[in-house]
Amino acid sequence: MAVSIDTPEAGAAVPDISVVVIVYNDARRLPAAVRSVLDQTLRNVEVIVVDDCSTDGSYGVAQQLALGHPGRVRAIRLAENSGGCGEPRNQGLAVARGRYVMFLDSDDSLEPNACRNMLEAGDRTGADLVSGLCVRVHTDSRHDKRVPWYPWLYRSTRTVESIAELPDLFVFDTLSTNKCYRREFLVENELTFPRGIHYEDLLFSAQAYLAAGRITLIPNTVYFWHVVEKSTTKSISNRRHEINNFTDRLEIHRRIDAVLDRRGLDGLKLHKDIKFLKHDLVLYLRELPFLDDDYRHRFAELARGYVQDFPEEAYAELDRVHAICAHLLMREDWDNLMPAVDTLINRNKISAPLVQREGRVYWCDQYLDDPKARAVMDVTGLGHHGKPLEGMFLRNLLTGYAVRGDLVVLEGAMVNPLHTVAADADLTAELEFRARRRSLQMFRFPVRTVRHEGDRITWQAVVPLSARFRPLGVVDEVWDVRMHLTADGKRTTTRLTAGRVDLENAASVPVQPRLSRLVADRLEPQVSAKGHLAFRLTQQGTAARHGRAVVDRNLHGPAARTIKGSYRMLRAVRRDLASGARKVQVYHRMLRLLPVRKGTVVFESHLGRQYSDSPRAIHEELRRRRLPVTAIWSYSGTRPEGFPEDAELVRRWSWRYLRALAQAEFWIDNQGFPLRLAKRPETTYIQTWHGSALKRMGFDEPTHRVMSEQEQRSYQEALDRFDHFVVRSEHDVRTLGRAYRLPEEKLLRTGYPRNDVLVRAARDHRAPDAELRRLAERLGVRPDRRAVLYAPTFRARPDGAVRAFEFPFDVERFAERFGDRYTLLVRSHYLNRVALPPSVADRVIDVTGEPDITPLLLLADALITDYSSVMFDYALLRRPLVFYAYDWEEYSEDMRGTYFDLLQEAPGPVARTEDELFAAVSDLPAVVTQYEAQLKEFVDKYGEYDRGDAAARIVDRFFGPAGEAR
């Protein structure tokens, strides 16, 4: 393709980096993009502006920039428009002179230090390719919304010798623009962008990753990707309603697959297939509810032709809703797929009636004769069947929209999963119109008819919007609609899914804003980003638009700007006061100067989640002695539950919380008060901790050892706040004490206060008291069955996120085999949640929601665990312990490692398979007999200071004995 080129002066110095800026009909934004390069802290950078035959004067702007910056800016113009980003970049690359090359779009910008940071990383490591963090900047956001692009990839500097070492980089960060390439590397490998096809970045990045001998990632922001969400003209990649868009994406993926196949990189191909199913395909599925049948059929045909040959391992990685959507799309089952897509967009929404068969819950009653399809349709694990109506977010499909004069008639059908709403339930409903921006107003209208109709609840509402809907008209342009359904006194809130109702061509309704019709005179329906019904205030007619223009001029006039500036300043001050940084600053500079309140104790358990553990035991010992102390408990979330009525409650990180900490005489918690809050010398911090350690902790963790000097210093300062640290054995001294660098004088060898009740129970051998019997009755444990507690720890993914809980054994098989003898109580880690199948009802009970595990330990006749620290506590009861270590190698040999070999020291059988687990549970008395000696040795070693008086000893030392005034 012919181009016109402005050549550089002869003998010009070789630039460190050439930045190729491509432009098409973007004369307005081009100068800012070029300026972001010229203003780089690295000065030896050249700009090559490549105009793709624009029609708006962009090339003229590029020429002016070149004239204004001779030797630093060059301008190129393609003779004809290429129709994409690939060819302009190729032409820029062909004339680039720098040692490195970067690419920039005319509507984006570089971070000021981007070139310097990437050049230094490339020269230091010898990388062919350096990649940094891209940030999506939503330019039409009122609050400067910025979203990092796959930030977990850029948490630290790292260099890999092959992309196979970091598959996530290959499949997720497919941008070409947040990268710096060694130019000789691109030339030697003949790397260019594909021509005449969209999604050119995907192929170019894949080929560059595969060819690179060394890749360096830096934890610096380098690229600002400017996004305009409300634009009426969609970017090329966002035109997903055009079938050619999907065709191009598939073609690019097929070319990448061919490259991977030639290189024999099946592992990378699998990662890419999984990402395609989870991400690429989903982008288009989201659009399907609003597109016609011809598009749907063509899309399904294309998708089926590509993904039907994906390996089973790719589908196995999908979550349940993704898998259902893929299955239904392959079969073009639109009736079941559209609700599934609604749930895909709104992840907590229940969009299908669901069906229960043989103790399992399925998305629909089709395909259940096919074992593979039956497994896909199984949604038992989502736990919808266990939710009360008020905890459900139900699909409410808009089935009718009409305007009759000044009235809007809305009709809909709400899903009723598993007939949660009984057929004879008393039903009422109302519609709520709420401004998307915060408004002082809210309008509610009764729903005229609500009734059962099969597995749906249908309704109709006649809404007098013209008469009763009175918005302001300026700050409340967009209004969302919700419907509140009340059934027998229980209420659930839904949004109205737009579906196939043609709202784009639907009639608007006249309205009278409070600021008069000069600001708006019509309310027209629209579809929100999540697919729900919304309304927008608009104007019709020349006179109305002229009136609005007058209002807008006044709204943007000097007086209005002053008022809005004051309002924004007040909001900014309010946001600043609510920010964590400001609270920490005020805490240190002001609140810590307040006088200490003698006798005040701030308690916290598990970061405010519970009233539990050793802080609870100490608090109850104080109450039992009736000592004159003021107990303040912190709580997280919005509604504190399970806390004592006589305790003062403060929400974690609130101003009252900070003031309480600043003035307290004692801090007592089991995990850690906020690390950034320093403790004043007059305050005594008693850290009770939350369990002995199997997994390496603190500075023993490899991730802590590689922290920067400043990070390590800050972490040590947080640990130095502890005045006393409770331990229950010399094992804790050797592990936790060393890992947290605690001096000997800070160690409290008292044992855990939470374990006092366990030690006494083992010593006294008493029958369960009335409180335990009430607990068993409340949980549903039958008197003729013994209780077995299953309490595993959580599992983490490689990126540090917590994996969703999944039973590592067949819980239905367990219930079938042992349900007549045992009730299995399932207590997952508080970071997880459990969904039990209906088939195990009454035989397996989820007790994760119980705030304190200690009563559950007392209730349980045996414990099944894996690597949870609960093993050290339950061992004190001298009852059967069974360990299910199905993934011991993976768990023990990861980065953190363990302090001892559980397989060698376990005070009970260690099962590695489901059959071994069930065999151990089948004869619990034999477990007691066989492991009696090991159990005693285990308790002596790991619980030597647990003697049943820990709470009393701590209260004696710091608060005085009962009856003694302080």
PDB file of C-alpha atoms in Angstrom, residues 584-787:
ATOM      1  CA  VAL A 584      -5.449   6.914  59.438  1.00  0.00           C
ATOM      2  CA  GLN A 585      -4.048  10.424  59.372  1.00  0.00           C
ATOM      3  CA  VAL A 586      -6.696  11.806  61.755  1.00  0.00           C
ATOM      4  CA  TYR A 587      -6.285   8.788  64.008  1.00  0.00           C
ATOM      5  CA  HIS A 588      -2.575   9.436  64.430  1.00  0.00           C
ATOM      6  CA  ARG A 589      -2.636  13.234  64.577  1.00  0.00           C
ATOM      7  CA  MET A 590      -5.779  13.841  66.613  1.00  0.00           C
ATOM      8  CA  LEU A 591      -7.592  10.830  68.062  1.00  0.00           C
ATOM      9  CA  ARG A 592      -4.503   9.412  69.770  1.00  0.00           C
ATOM     10  CA  LEU A 593      -4.175  12.695  71.667  1.00  0.00           C
ATOM     11  CA  LEU A 594      -7.485  12.080  73.419  1.00  0.00           C
ATOM     12  CA  PRO A 595      -7.247  10.761  76.988  1.00  0.00           C
ATOM     13  CA  VAL A 596      -7.245   7.017  77.572  1.00  0.00           C
ATOM     14  CA  ARG A 597     -10.553   5.726  78.952  1.00  0.00           C
ATOM     15  CA  LYS A 598      -9.563   3.529  81.876  1.00  0.00           C
ATOM     16  CA  GLY A 599     -11.304   0.168  81.941  1.00  0.00           C
ATOM     17  CA  THR A 600     -12.169   0.293  78.226  1.00  0.00           C
ATOM     18  CA  VAL A 601     -11.485  -2.866  76.187  1.00  0.00           C
ATOM     19  CA  VAL A 602     -11.887  -3.100  72.418  1.00  0.00           C
ATOM     20  CA  PHE A 603     -12.544  -6.706  71.353  1.00  0.00           C
ATOM     21  CA  GLU A 604     -12.388  -8.065  67.824  1.00  0.00           C
ATOM     22  CA  SER A 605     -12.678 -11.592  66.443  1.00  0.00           C
ATOM     23  CA  HIS A 606     -11.786 -12.600  62.896  1.00  0.00           C
ATOM     24  CA  LEU A 607     -11.669  -9.004  61.643  1.00  0.00           C
ATOM     25  CA  GLY A 608     -15.061  -8.210  63.137  1.00  0.00           C
ATOM     26  CA  ARG A 609     -16.939 -11.066  61.528  1.00  0.00           C
ATOM     27  CA  GLN A 610     -17.964 -12.863  64.724  1.00  0.00           C
ATOM     28  CA  TYR A 611     -18.528 -12.788  68.459  1.00  0.00           C
ATOM     29  CA  SER A 612     -16.325 -15.799  69.042  1.00  0.00           C
ATOM     30  CA  ASP A 613     -12.996 -17.374  69.871  1.00  0.00           C
ATOM     31  CA  SER A 614     -10.629 -16.363  72.671  1.00  0.00           C
ATOM     32  CA  PRO A 615     -11.697 -12.687  72.761  1.00  0.00           C
ATOM     33  CA  ARG A 616     -15.219 -13.926  73.523  1.00  0.00           C
ATOM     34  CA  ALA A 617     -13.935 -16.241  76.266  1.00  0.00           C
ATOM     35  CA  ILE A 618     -12.043 -13.383  77.927  1.00  0.00           C
ATOM     36  CA  HIS A 619     -15.053 -11.096  77.626  1.00  0.00           C
ATOM     37  CA  GLU A 620     -17.327 -13.682  79.232  1.00  0.00           C
ATOM     38  CA  GLU A 621     -14.843 -14.207  82.057  1.00  0.00           C
ATOM     39  CA  LEU A 622     -14.925 -10.463  82.688  1.00  0.00           C
ATOM     40  CA  ARG A 623     -18.737 -10.524  82.721  1.00  0.00           C
ATOM     41  CA  ARG A 624     -18.785 -13.522  85.035  1.00  0.00           C
ATOM     42  CA  ARG A 625     -16.618 -11.654  87.526  1.00  0.00           C
ATOM     43  CA  ARG A 626     -18.625  -8.455  87.039  1.00  0.00           C
ATOM     44  CA  LEU A 627     -15.485  -6.412  86.760  1.00  0.00           C
ATOM     45  CA  PRO A 628     -15.956  -2.707  86.029  1.00  0.00           C
ATOM     46  CA  VAL A 629     -14.861  -2.671  82.392  1.00  0.00           C
ATOM     47  CA  THR A 630     -16.442  -1.167  79.314  1.00  0.00           C
ATOM     48  CA  ALA A 631     -16.495  -3.776  76.536  1.00  0.00           C
ATOM     49  CA  ILE A 632     -16.538  -2.488  72.955  1.00  0.00           C
ATOM     50  CA  TRP A 633     -16.868  -5.041  70.146  1.00  0.00           C
ATOM     51  CA  SER A 634     -16.095  -4.299  66.516  1.00  0.00           C
ATOM     52  CA  TYR A 635     -18.213  -5.749  63.743  1.00  0.00           C
ATOM     53  CA  SER A 636     -17.882  -5.831  59.965  1.00  0.00           C
ATOM     54  CA  GLY A 637     -20.688  -5.513  57.452  1.00  0.00           C
ATOM     55  CA  THR A 638     -23.924  -3.634  57.913  1.00  0.00           C
ATOM     56  CA  ARG A 639     -25.858  -5.725  60.443  1.00  0.00           C
ATOM     57  CA  PRO A 640     -24.124  -7.079  63.532  1.00  0.00           C
ATOM     58  CA  GLU A 641     -25.516 -10.468  64.560  1.00  0.00           C
ATOM     59  CA  GLY A 642     -24.782 -12.669  67.546  1.00  0.00           C
ATOM     60  CA  PHE A 643     -23.099 -10.009  69.684  1.00  0.00           C
ATOM     61  CA  PRO A 644     -24.030  -9.544  73.364  1.00  0.00           C
ATOM     62  CA  GLU A 645     -26.669  -6.951  74.134  1.00  0.00           C
ATOM     63  CA  ASP A 646     -24.659  -5.342  76.931  1.00  0.00           C
ATOM     64  CA  ALA A 647     -21.620  -4.615  74.732  1.00  0.00           C
ATOM     65  CA  GLU A 648     -21.082  -1.402  72.850  1.00  0.00           C
ATOM     66  CA  LEU A 649     -20.781  -2.144  69.114  1.00  0.00           C
ATOM     67  CA  VAL A 650     -18.709  -0.144  66.616  1.00  0.00           C
ATOM     68  CA  ARG A 651     -18.480  -0.842  62.899  1.00  0.00           C
ATOM     69  CA  ARG A 652     -14.967  -1.652  61.759  1.00  0.00           C
ATOM     70  CA  TRP A 653     -13.154   1.338  60.213  1.00  0.00           C
ATOM     71  CA  SER A 654     -15.885   3.759  61.309  1.00  0.00           C
ATOM     72  CA  TRP A 655     -14.942   6.944  63.141  1.00  0.00           C
ATOM     73  CA  ARG A 656     -16.362   5.484  66.372  1.00  0.00           C
ATOM     74  CA  TYR A 657     -14.155   2.436  65.874  1.00  0.00           C
ATOM     75  CA  LEU A 658     -11.049   4.576  65.420  1.00  0.00           C
ATOM     76  CA  ARG A 659     -11.875   6.671  68.466  1.00  0.00           C
ATOM     77  CA  ALA A 660     -12.492   3.561  70.552  1.00  0.00           C
ATOM     78  CA  LEU A 661      -9.104   2.127  69.560  1.00  0.00           C
ATOM     79  CA  ALA A 662      -7.374   5.447  70.209  1.00  0.00           C
ATOM     80  CA  GLN A 663      -8.769   5.733  73.758  1.00  0.00           C
ATOM     81  CA  ALA A 664      -8.870   2.071  74.826  1.00  0.00           C
ATOM     82  CA  GLU A 665      -6.843   0.791  77.748  1.00  0.00           C
ATOM     83  CA  PHE A 666      -6.788  -2.680  76.159  1.00  0.00           C
ATOM     84  CA  TRP A 667      -6.935  -4.132  72.665  1.00  0.00           C
ATOM     85  CA  ILE A 668      -7.856  -7.814  72.519  1.00  0.00           C
ATOM     86  CA  ASP A 669      -8.257  -9.657  69.232  1.00  0.00           C
ATOM     87  CA  ASN A 670      -7.319 -12.910  67.515  1.00  0.00           C
ATOM     88  CA  GLN A 671      -6.110 -11.848  64.088  1.00  0.00           C
ATOM     89  CA  GLY A 672      -4.963  -8.256  63.893  1.00  0.00           C
ATOM     90  CA  PHE A 673      -6.345  -4.764  64.203  1.00  0.00           C
ATOM     91  CA  PRO A 674      -5.744  -2.680  61.055  1.00  0.00           C
ATOM     92  CA  LEU A 675      -2.032  -2.747  60.296  1.00  0.00           C
ATOM     93  CA  ARG A 676      -1.782   0.973  59.604  1.00  0.00           C
ATOM     94  CA  LEU A 677      -3.044   1.989  63.059  1.00  0.00           C
ATOM     95  CA  ALA A 678      -0.251   2.472  65.548  1.00  0.00           C
ATOM     96  CA  LYS A 679      -0.895   1.638  69.201  1.00  0.00           C
ATOM     97  CA  ARG A 680      -0.284   4.280  71.831  1.00  0.00           C
ATOM     98  CA  PRO A 681       2.075   3.294  74.692  1.00  0.00           C
ATOM     99  CA  GLU A 682      -0.698   3.543  77.308  1.00  0.00           C
ATOM    100  CA  THR A 683      -2.727   0.832  75.556  1.00  0.00           C
ATOM    101  CA  THR A 684      -2.040  -2.848  76.229  1.00  0.00           C
ATOM    102  CA  TYR A 685      -2.475  -5.084  73.160  1.00  0.00           C
ATOM    103  CA  ILE A 686      -3.220  -8.744  73.967  1.00  0.00           C
ATOM    104  CA  GLN A 687      -3.055 -10.843  70.798  1.00  0.00           C
ATOM    105  CA  THR A 688      -4.804 -14.187  71.450  1.00  0.00           C
ATOM    106  CA  TRP A 689      -4.216 -15.500  67.895  1.00  0.00           C
ATOM    107  CA  HIS A 690      -6.557 -17.951  66.170  1.00  0.00           C
ATOM    108  CA  GLY A 691      -4.748 -21.262  66.021  1.00  0.00           C
ATOM    109  CA  SER A 692      -1.519 -23.198  66.072  1.00  0.00           C
ATOM    110  CA  ALA A 693       0.239 -23.421  62.737  1.00  0.00           C
ATOM    111  CA  LEU A 694       0.680 -26.256  60.286  1.00  0.00           C
ATOM    112  CA  LYS A 695       1.249 -23.931  57.323  1.00  0.00           C
ATOM    113  CA  ARG A 696       4.219 -21.573  57.463  1.00  0.00           C
ATOM    114  CA  MET A 697       3.324 -18.104  58.671  1.00  0.00           C
ATOM    115  CA  GLY A 698       4.651 -14.555  58.852  1.00  0.00           C
ATOM    116  CA  PHE A 699       8.276 -14.022  57.923  1.00  0.00           C
ATOM    117  CA  ASP A 700       8.617 -17.784  57.362  1.00  0.00           C
ATOM    118  CA  GLU A 701       6.505 -17.394  54.215  1.00  0.00           C
ATOM    119  CA  PRO A 702       8.610 -17.012  51.056  1.00  0.00           C
ATOM    120  CA  THR A 703       6.434 -14.099  49.886  1.00  0.00           C
ATOM    121  CA  HIS A 704       7.319 -12.149  53.035  1.00  0.00           C
ATOM    122  CA  ARG A 705      11.019 -12.826  52.682  1.00  0.00           C
ATOM    123  CA  VAL A 706      11.091 -11.240  49.215  1.00  0.00           C
ATOM    124  CA  MET A 707       9.186  -8.129  50.231  1.00  0.00           C
ATOM    125  CA  SER A 708      10.973  -4.830  49.880  1.00  0.00           C
ATOM    126  CA  GLU A 709      12.851  -3.436  52.869  1.00  0.00           C
ATOM    127  CA  GLN A 710      10.125  -0.827  53.412  1.00  0.00           C
ATOM    128  CA  GLU A 711       7.354  -3.433  53.235  1.00  0.00           C
ATOM    129  CA  GLN A 712       9.154  -5.645  55.724  1.00  0.00           C
ATOM    130  CA  ARG A 713       9.707  -2.697  58.036  1.00  0.00           C
ATOM    131  CA  SER A 714       6.013  -1.735  57.927  1.00  0.00           C
ATOM    132  CA  TYR A 715       4.969  -5.316  58.592  1.00  0.00           C
ATOM    133  CA  GLN A 716       7.365  -5.586  61.525  1.00  0.00           C
ATOM    134  CA  GLU A 717       6.035  -2.337  62.979  1.00  0.00           C
ATOM    135  CA  ALA A 718       2.512  -3.775  62.891  1.00  0.00           C
ATOM    136  CA  LEU A 719       3.713  -6.907  64.704  1.00  0.00           C
ATOM    137  CA  ASP A 720       5.621  -4.841  67.257  1.00  0.00           C
ATOM    138  CA  ARG A 721       2.300  -3.434  68.486  1.00  0.00           C
ATOM    139  CA  PHE A 722       1.656  -6.736  70.305  1.00  0.00           C
ATOM    140  CA  ASP A 723       2.403  -6.347  74.001  1.00  0.00           C
ATOM    141  CA  HIS A 724       1.450  -9.962  74.686  1.00  0.00           C
ATOM    142  CA  PHE A 725       0.961 -12.939  72.381  1.00  0.00           C
ATOM    143  CA  VAL A 726      -0.899 -16.008  73.633  1.00  0.00           C
ATOM    144  CA  VAL A 727       0.651 -19.404  72.911  1.00  0.00           C
ATOM    145  CA  ARG A 728      -0.569 -22.873  73.767  1.00  0.00           C
ATOM    146  CA  SER A 729       2.652 -24.855  73.348  1.00  0.00           C
ATOM    147  CA  GLU A 730       6.345 -24.602  72.707  1.00  0.00           C
ATOM    148  CA  HIS A 731       5.467 -25.501  69.116  1.00  0.00           C
ATOM    149  CA  ASP A 732       3.792 -22.083  68.919  1.00  0.00           C
ATOM    150  CA  VAL A 733       6.918 -20.503  70.387  1.00  0.00           C
ATOM    151  CA  ARG A 734       9.127 -22.151  67.756  1.00  0.00           C
ATOM    152  CA  THR A 735       6.786 -21.378  64.870  1.00  0.00           C
ATOM    153  CA  LEU A 736       4.501 -18.388  65.434  1.00  0.00           C
ATOM    154  CA  GLY A 737       6.844 -16.727  67.902  1.00  0.00           C
ATOM    155  CA  ARG A 738       9.751 -16.948  65.490  1.00  0.00           C
ATOM    156  CA  ALA A 739       7.683 -16.194  62.364  1.00  0.00           C
ATOM    157  CA  TYR A 740       6.366 -12.965  63.934  1.00  0.00           C
ATOM    158  CA  ARG A 741       9.723 -12.147  65.574  1.00  0.00           C
ATOM    159  CA  LEU A 742       8.239 -11.943  69.057  1.00  0.00           C
ATOM    160  CA  PRO A 743      10.622 -11.519  71.992  1.00  0.00           C
ATOM    161  CA  GLU A 744      10.356 -13.956  74.888  1.00  0.00           C
ATOM    162  CA  GLU A 745       8.886 -11.398  77.285  1.00  0.00           C
ATOM    163  CA  LYS A 746       5.809 -10.928  75.061  1.00  0.00           C
ATOM    164  CA  LEU A 747       4.783 -14.585  75.052  1.00  0.00           C
ATOM    165  CA  LEU A 748       1.850 -15.565  77.289  1.00  0.00           C
ATOM    166  CA  ARG A 749       2.092 -19.293  77.983  1.00  0.00           C
ATOM    167  CA  THR A 750      -1.512 -19.579  79.175  1.00  0.00           C
ATOM    168  CA  GLY A 751      -3.109 -21.656  76.457  1.00  0.00           C
ATOM    169  CA  TYR A 752      -6.080 -20.422  74.435  1.00  0.00           C
ATOM    170  CA  PRO A 753      -9.032 -19.036  76.418  1.00  0.00           C
ATOM    171  CA  ARG A 754     -11.392 -20.446  73.800  1.00  0.00           C
ATOM    172  CA  ASN A 755     -10.174 -23.942  74.688  1.00  0.00           C
ATOM    173  CA  ASP A 756     -10.944 -23.731  78.405  1.00  0.00           C
ATOM    174  CA  VAL A 757     -14.359 -25.232  77.879  1.00  0.00           C
ATOM    175  CA  LEU A 758     -12.894 -28.079  75.800  1.00  0.00           C
ATOM    176  CA  VAL A 759     -10.343 -28.988  78.441  1.00  0.00           C
ATOM    177  CA  ARG A 760     -12.997 -28.996  81.155  1.00  0.00           C
ATOM    178  CA  ALA A 761     -15.335 -31.093  79.040  1.00  0.00           C
ATOM    179  CA  ALA A 762     -12.618 -33.725  78.493  1.00  0.00           C
ATOM    180  CA  ARG A 763     -11.710 -33.699  82.167  1.00  0.00           C
ATOM    181  CA  ASP A 764     -15.243 -33.921  83.581  1.00  0.00           C
ATOM    182  CA  HIS A 765     -16.706 -36.456  81.076  1.00  0.00           C
ATOM    183  CA  ARG A 766     -20.126 -34.973  81.606  1.00  0.00           C
ATOM    184  CA  ALA A 767     -23.139 -35.591  79.405  1.00  0.00           C
ATOM    185  CA  PRO A 768     -24.136 -32.735  77.081  1.00  0.00           C
ATOM    186  CA  ASP A 769     -25.694 -29.892  79.043  1.00  0.00           C
ATOM    187  CA  ALA A 770     -28.983 -28.156  78.272  1.00  0.00           C
ATOM    188  CA  GLU A 771     -27.279 -25.561  76.091  1.00  0.00           C
ATOM    189  CA  LEU A 772     -25.746 -28.217  73.840  1.00  0.00           C
ATOM    190  CA  ARG A 773     -29.068 -30.050  73.633  1.00  0.00           C
ATOM    191  CA  ARG A 774     -30.734 -26.815  72.534  1.00  0.00           C
ATOM    192  CA  LEU A 775     -28.001 -26.311  69.929  1.00  0.00           C
ATOM    193  CA  ALA A 776     -28.524 -29.839  68.573  1.00  0.00           C
ATOM    194  CA  GLU A 777     -32.273 -29.278  68.403  1.00  0.00           C
ATOM    195  CA  ARG A 778     -31.855 -25.923  66.647  1.00  0.00           C
ATOM    196  CA  LEU A 779     -29.477 -27.387  64.080  1.00  0.00           C
ATOM    197  CA  GLY A 780     -31.727 -30.380  63.451  1.00  0.00           C
ATOM    198  CA  VAL A 781     -29.497 -33.128  64.867  1.00  0.00           C
ATOM    199  CA  ARG A 782     -31.755 -36.028  65.856  1.00  0.00           C
ATOM    200  CA  PRO A 783     -31.266 -37.438  69.383  1.00  0.00           C
ATOM    201  CA  ASP A 784     -30.767 -40.971  68.049  1.00  0.00           C
ATOM    202  CA  ARG A 785     -27.792 -39.973  65.869  1.00  0.00           C
ATOM    203  CA  ARG A 786     -24.283 -38.954  66.776  1.00  0.00           C
ATOM    204  CA  ALA A 787     -22.787 -35.805  65.272  1.00  0.00           C
TER     205      ALA A 787
END
